[in-house]
Short mmCIF file of C-alpha atoms and ligand atoms in Angstrom, two decimals:
data_model
loop_
_atom_site.label_atom_id
_atom_site.label_comp_id
_atom_site.label_asym_id
_atom_site.label_seq_id
_atom_site.Cartn_x
_atom_site.Cartn_y
_atom_site.Cartn_z
CA MET A 1 9.36 -5.86 54.73
CA THR A 2 10.30 -2.35 55.58
CA LEU A 3 9.92 -1.68 59.23
CA LEU A 4 10.81 1.90 59.00
CA ASN A 5 7.39 3.19 58.19
CA THR A 6 5.82 5.00 61.15
CA ASP A 7 2.52 3.30 61.03
CA ILE A 8 2.08 0.71 63.67
CA ASN A 9 0.19 -2.41 62.51
CA ILE A 10 -0.05 -5.13 65.13
CA ALA A 11 -1.04 -8.68 64.87
CA ILE A 12 -1.76 -10.83 68.01
CA PHE A 13 -0.94 -14.53 67.88
CA ALA A 14 -2.73 -16.81 70.34
CA SER A 15 -3.35 -20.57 70.69
CA GLY A 16 -5.42 -20.82 73.82
CA THR A 17 -8.05 -19.21 76.09
CA GLY A 18 -7.04 -15.71 74.91
CA THR A 19 -7.40 -13.67 78.06
CA ASN A 20 -4.27 -11.71 77.21
CA ALA A 21 -5.40 -11.09 73.63
CA CYS A 22 -8.76 -9.76 75.09
CA ALA A 23 -6.83 -7.56 77.56
CA LEU A 24 -4.99 -6.10 74.64
CA LEU A 25 -8.10 -5.53 72.65
CA GLU A 26 -9.92 -3.91 75.54
CA HIS A 27 -7.01 -1.63 76.20
CA ALA A 28 -6.69 -0.57 72.58
CA LYS A 29 -10.36 0.30 72.65
CA LYS A 30 -10.01 2.26 75.92
CA ILE A 31 -7.17 4.40 74.52
CA ASN A 32 -8.96 4.77 71.10
CA GLN A 33 -6.30 2.93 69.16
CA CYS A 34 -8.23 -0.17 68.00
CA SER A 35 -7.23 0.43 64.39
CA LYS A 36 -3.61 -0.33 65.36
CA ILE A 37 -4.41 -3.98 65.95
CA LYS A 38 -5.27 -5.49 62.58
CA LEU A 39 -6.08 -9.13 63.42
CA ILE A 40 -5.61 -12.14 65.63
CA ILE A 41 -3.99 -15.34 64.29
CA THR A 42 -4.43 -18.66 65.91
CA ASP A 43 -2.95 -22.08 64.98
CA ASN A 44 -5.65 -23.91 67.07
CA PRO A 45 -9.10 -24.46 65.61
CA ASN A 46 -10.40 -25.03 69.13
CA ALA A 47 -8.86 -22.00 70.79
CA GLY A 48 -11.05 -20.03 73.13
CA ILE A 49 -9.83 -16.80 71.56
CA ILE A 50 -11.80 -17.54 68.37
CA LYS A 51 -15.12 -17.03 70.11
CA LYS A 52 -13.90 -14.20 72.20
CA ALA A 53 -12.53 -12.32 69.25
CA ARG A 54 -15.86 -12.77 67.43
CA ASP A 55 -17.63 -11.36 70.51
CA PHE A 56 -15.45 -8.37 70.09
CA ASP A 57 -16.38 -8.34 66.41
CA PHE A 58 -12.74 -8.62 65.76
CA PRO A 59 -11.05 -10.51 62.85
CA VAL A 60 -9.48 -13.80 63.80
CA LEU A 61 -7.84 -16.24 61.36
CA THR A 62 -7.23 -19.84 62.06
CA ILE A 63 -4.02 -21.18 60.34
CA PRO A 64 -3.30 -24.66 61.66
CA MET A 65 -0.11 -26.69 60.92
CA GLU A 66 -1.87 -29.42 58.82
CA GLN A 67 0.92 -31.83 59.62
CA GLU A 68 -1.03 -34.67 57.97
CA LYS A 69 -0.60 -33.12 54.58
CA PHE A 70 3.24 -33.04 54.78
CA ALA A 71 6.07 -35.51 54.94
CA SER A 72 7.80 -33.85 57.74
CA PHE A 73 7.18 -31.47 60.68
CA SER A 74 9.56 -28.87 59.32
CA GLU A 75 7.73 -28.77 55.95
CA ALA A 76 4.37 -28.35 57.61
CA LYS A 77 5.81 -25.59 59.78
CA ARG A 78 7.34 -23.79 56.82
CA ASN A 79 4.04 -24.11 54.91
CA GLN A 80 2.06 -22.71 57.92
CA GLU A 81 4.42 -19.74 58.52
CA ASN A 82 4.48 -18.90 54.80
CA LYS A 83 0.65 -18.72 54.90
CA ILE A 84 0.77 -16.53 57.97
CA TYR A 85 3.45 -14.28 56.48
CA LYS A 86 1.50 -13.67 53.29
CA ILE A 87 -1.48 -12.46 55.45
CA LEU A 88 0.74 -10.27 57.54
CA LEU A 89 2.39 -8.78 54.53
CA ALA A 90 -1.03 -7.99 52.97
CA GLN A 91 -2.01 -6.22 56.15
CA LYS A 92 1.37 -4.41 56.51
CA ILE A 93 1.96 -5.94 59.94
CA ASN A 94 5.19 -4.63 61.57
CA TRP A 95 4.69 -5.81 65.20
CA ILE A 96 3.55 -9.11 66.49
CA MET A 97 2.40 -9.67 70.12
CA LEU A 98 2.41 -13.29 71.18
CA ALA A 99 -0.27 -13.98 73.72
CA GLY A 100 -0.08 -17.64 74.59
CA TYR A 101 1.03 -18.78 71.12
CA MET A 102 2.26 -22.27 71.60
CA ARG A 103 4.52 -22.59 68.61
CA ILE A 104 8.21 -21.60 68.31
CA LEU A 105 8.67 -19.28 65.34
CA SER A 106 11.43 -20.22 62.99
CA LYS A 107 14.54 -18.13 62.51
CA ASP A 108 13.43 -17.25 58.95
CA PHE A 109 10.14 -15.95 60.22
CA LEU A 110 11.73 -13.95 62.98
CA ASN A 111 14.14 -12.42 60.56
CA LYS A 112 11.29 -10.92 58.56
CA PHE A 113 10.50 -8.74 61.55
CA TYR A 114 14.09 -7.76 62.27
CA ASN A 115 14.53 -3.91 62.62
CA GLU A 116 18.03 -2.99 61.57
CA ASN A 117 17.96 0.29 63.47
CA THR A 118 16.91 -1.11 66.84
CA LEU A 119 18.52 -4.52 66.30
CA VAL A 120 15.51 -6.52 67.51
CA ASN A 121 12.74 -8.55 65.98
CA GLN A 122 9.58 -6.56 66.34
CA ILE A 123 7.86 -9.53 68.01
CA VAL A 124 7.17 -9.56 71.78
CA ASN A 125 6.04 -12.36 74.11
CA ILE A 126 4.46 -12.63 77.53
CA HIS A 127 5.95 -15.35 79.73
CA PRO A 128 4.56 -16.42 83.13
CA SER A 129 7.64 -16.31 85.24
CA LEU A 130 10.53 -13.95 86.21
CA LEU A 131 12.84 -14.74 83.36
CA PRO A 132 15.56 -16.06 83.19
CA ASN A 133 13.96 -18.31 85.81
CA PHE A 134 11.62 -20.94 84.50
CA PRO A 135 11.65 -20.61 80.75
CA GLY A 136 9.54 -23.01 78.69
CA LYS A 137 5.91 -23.78 78.38
CA ASP A 138 4.89 -24.29 82.03
CA GLY A 139 6.22 -21.21 83.76
CA TYR A 140 3.51 -21.06 86.48
CA GLN A 141 3.73 -24.79 87.17
CA ASP A 142 7.47 -24.84 87.30
CA ALA A 143 7.77 -21.83 89.60
CA PHE A 144 5.03 -23.23 91.84
CA ASN A 145 6.73 -26.63 92.06
CA ALA A 146 10.02 -24.99 92.87
CA ASN A 147 8.29 -23.43 95.92
CA VAL A 148 9.49 -19.89 95.13
CA SER A 149 8.39 -17.25 97.58
CA GLU A 150 8.06 -14.76 94.81
CA SER A 151 7.31 -15.24 91.14
CA GLY A 152 6.15 -12.97 88.31
CA ILE A 153 5.70 -12.35 84.67
CA THR A 154 7.98 -11.08 81.94
CA ILE A 155 7.43 -9.40 78.62
CA HIS A 156 10.45 -9.74 76.24
CA TYR A 157 11.50 -9.48 72.65
CA VAL A 158 11.61 -12.78 70.79
CA ASP A 159 14.93 -14.11 69.62
CA ASN A 160 16.11 -17.42 68.34
CA GLY A 161 16.18 -19.07 71.84
CA VAL A 162 13.25 -20.18 74.05
CA ASP A 163 12.24 -17.15 76.26
CA THR A 164 15.83 -15.74 76.01
CA GLY A 165 15.09 -12.40 74.20
CA GLN A 166 15.79 -9.01 75.84
CA ILE A 167 13.46 -8.23 78.77
CA ILE A 168 11.10 -5.27 78.22
CA ALA A 169 9.08 -5.33 81.45
CA GLN A 170 8.62 -7.52 84.54
CA SER A 171 6.12 -7.55 87.41
CA SER A 172 6.32 -9.78 90.45
CA PHE A 173 3.85 -11.27 93.03
CA GLN A 174 4.21 -13.08 96.27
CA ARG A 175 3.40 -16.68 96.79
CA HIS A 176 0.89 -17.18 99.65
CA GLN A 177 1.29 -20.05 102.05
CA ASP A 178 -2.14 -21.51 101.22
CA ASP A 179 -1.74 -21.09 97.40
CA THR A 180 -2.82 -23.83 95.08
CA LEU A 181 -1.42 -23.70 91.53
CA GLU A 182 -4.71 -22.22 90.49
CA THR A 183 -4.62 -19.23 92.98
CA PHE A 184 -0.95 -18.73 92.28
CA LYS A 185 -1.63 -18.59 88.56
CA ALA A 186 -4.65 -16.40 88.91
CA ARG A 187 -2.50 -13.88 90.85
CA GLY A 188 0.02 -13.85 87.96
CA GLN A 189 -2.57 -13.53 85.27
CA LYS A 190 -4.02 -10.47 86.87
CA LEU A 191 -0.56 -8.87 86.42
CA GLU A 192 -0.29 -10.10 82.78
CA HIS A 193 -3.58 -8.41 81.91
CA LYS A 194 -2.19 -5.23 83.36
CA LEU A 195 1.35 -5.19 82.11
CA TYR A 196 0.86 -6.45 78.51
CA PRO A 197 -1.57 -3.61 77.71
CA GLN A 198 1.01 -1.11 79.00
CA VAL A 199 3.57 -2.62 76.57
CA LEU A 200 1.05 -2.40 73.78
CA GLU A 201 0.49 1.30 74.51
CA LYS A 202 4.26 1.75 74.39
CA ILE A 203 4.52 0.03 71.04
CA ILE A 204 1.72 2.28 69.71
CA ASN A 205 3.27 5.47 70.97
CA GLY A 206 6.76 4.58 70.06
CA SER A 207 8.10 4.63 73.63
CA ILE A 208 8.84 0.96 73.95
CA LEU A 209 12.18 0.23 75.61
CA LYS A 210 14.86 0.39 72.95
CA PRO A 211 17.19 -2.55 73.09
CA LYS A 212 20.69 -2.24 74.62
CA GLY A 213 23.58 -2.00 72.30
C1 GRF B 1 -0.25 -16.77 79.71
O1 GRF B 1 -0.10 -17.23 80.94
C2 GRF B 1 0.99 -16.30 79.13
O2 GRF B 1 1.84 -15.79 80.04
C3 GRF B 1 1.53 -17.59 78.45
O3 GRF B 1 0.43 -18.30 77.93
C4 GRF B 1 -0.69 -17.92 78.73
C5 GRF B 1 -1.80 -17.55 77.84
O4 GRF B 1 -3.01 -17.27 78.46
N1 GRF B 1 2.54 -17.23 77.42
P1 GRF B 1 -4.27 -16.64 77.69
O5 GRF B 1 -4.60 -17.60 76.51
O6 GRF B 1 -3.88 -15.27 77.30
O7 GRF B 1 -5.37 -16.72 78.80
#
């Protein structure tokens, strides 16, 4: 894939409720740039984002792992990623925004989105903690359980590690004394829905933070 063309074609990957995917769609609409987001891909046939995307009249494709059809997990994963990649290629996708996508993308897949000029994979993720603290799938829960007085959210490039890619933006919030996990998480998600659209806008207008190096 050539990543040098100046067109920006974005795909959003989501596995769950999809509030971030919706925040991105809403923002793209607000700034009149809906055409830059081509489609949403989910691996989960029961993901809330499927209905939400349809309510937006926005294309969403479900591409599950189909583990039962393959002898091993890695074969199933390769097959799923190949299917996804074919679709992305057909739509000339050159940026991916992960919005609660619960699968780790393989090195082969990431490499397809590597930009040799900027030295990053053009794949970004939103993570619910102030990285490098609390990487992994339960950022809010882990930060809450650790009794931190302040937590936050991070948007970062995706590399081969788990939540280790270069940080693009962060935003923090205070823990309140009477917080439950739910109120703590709700405060963080409010920030997610503000910060991720800002990064979307930067991808679209080409002002996204260039990696160090
Ligand atoms: C968010 O908390 C995001 O930070 C994490 O997964 C969650 C997805 O939530 N990566 P939603 O599906 O966008 O509501």
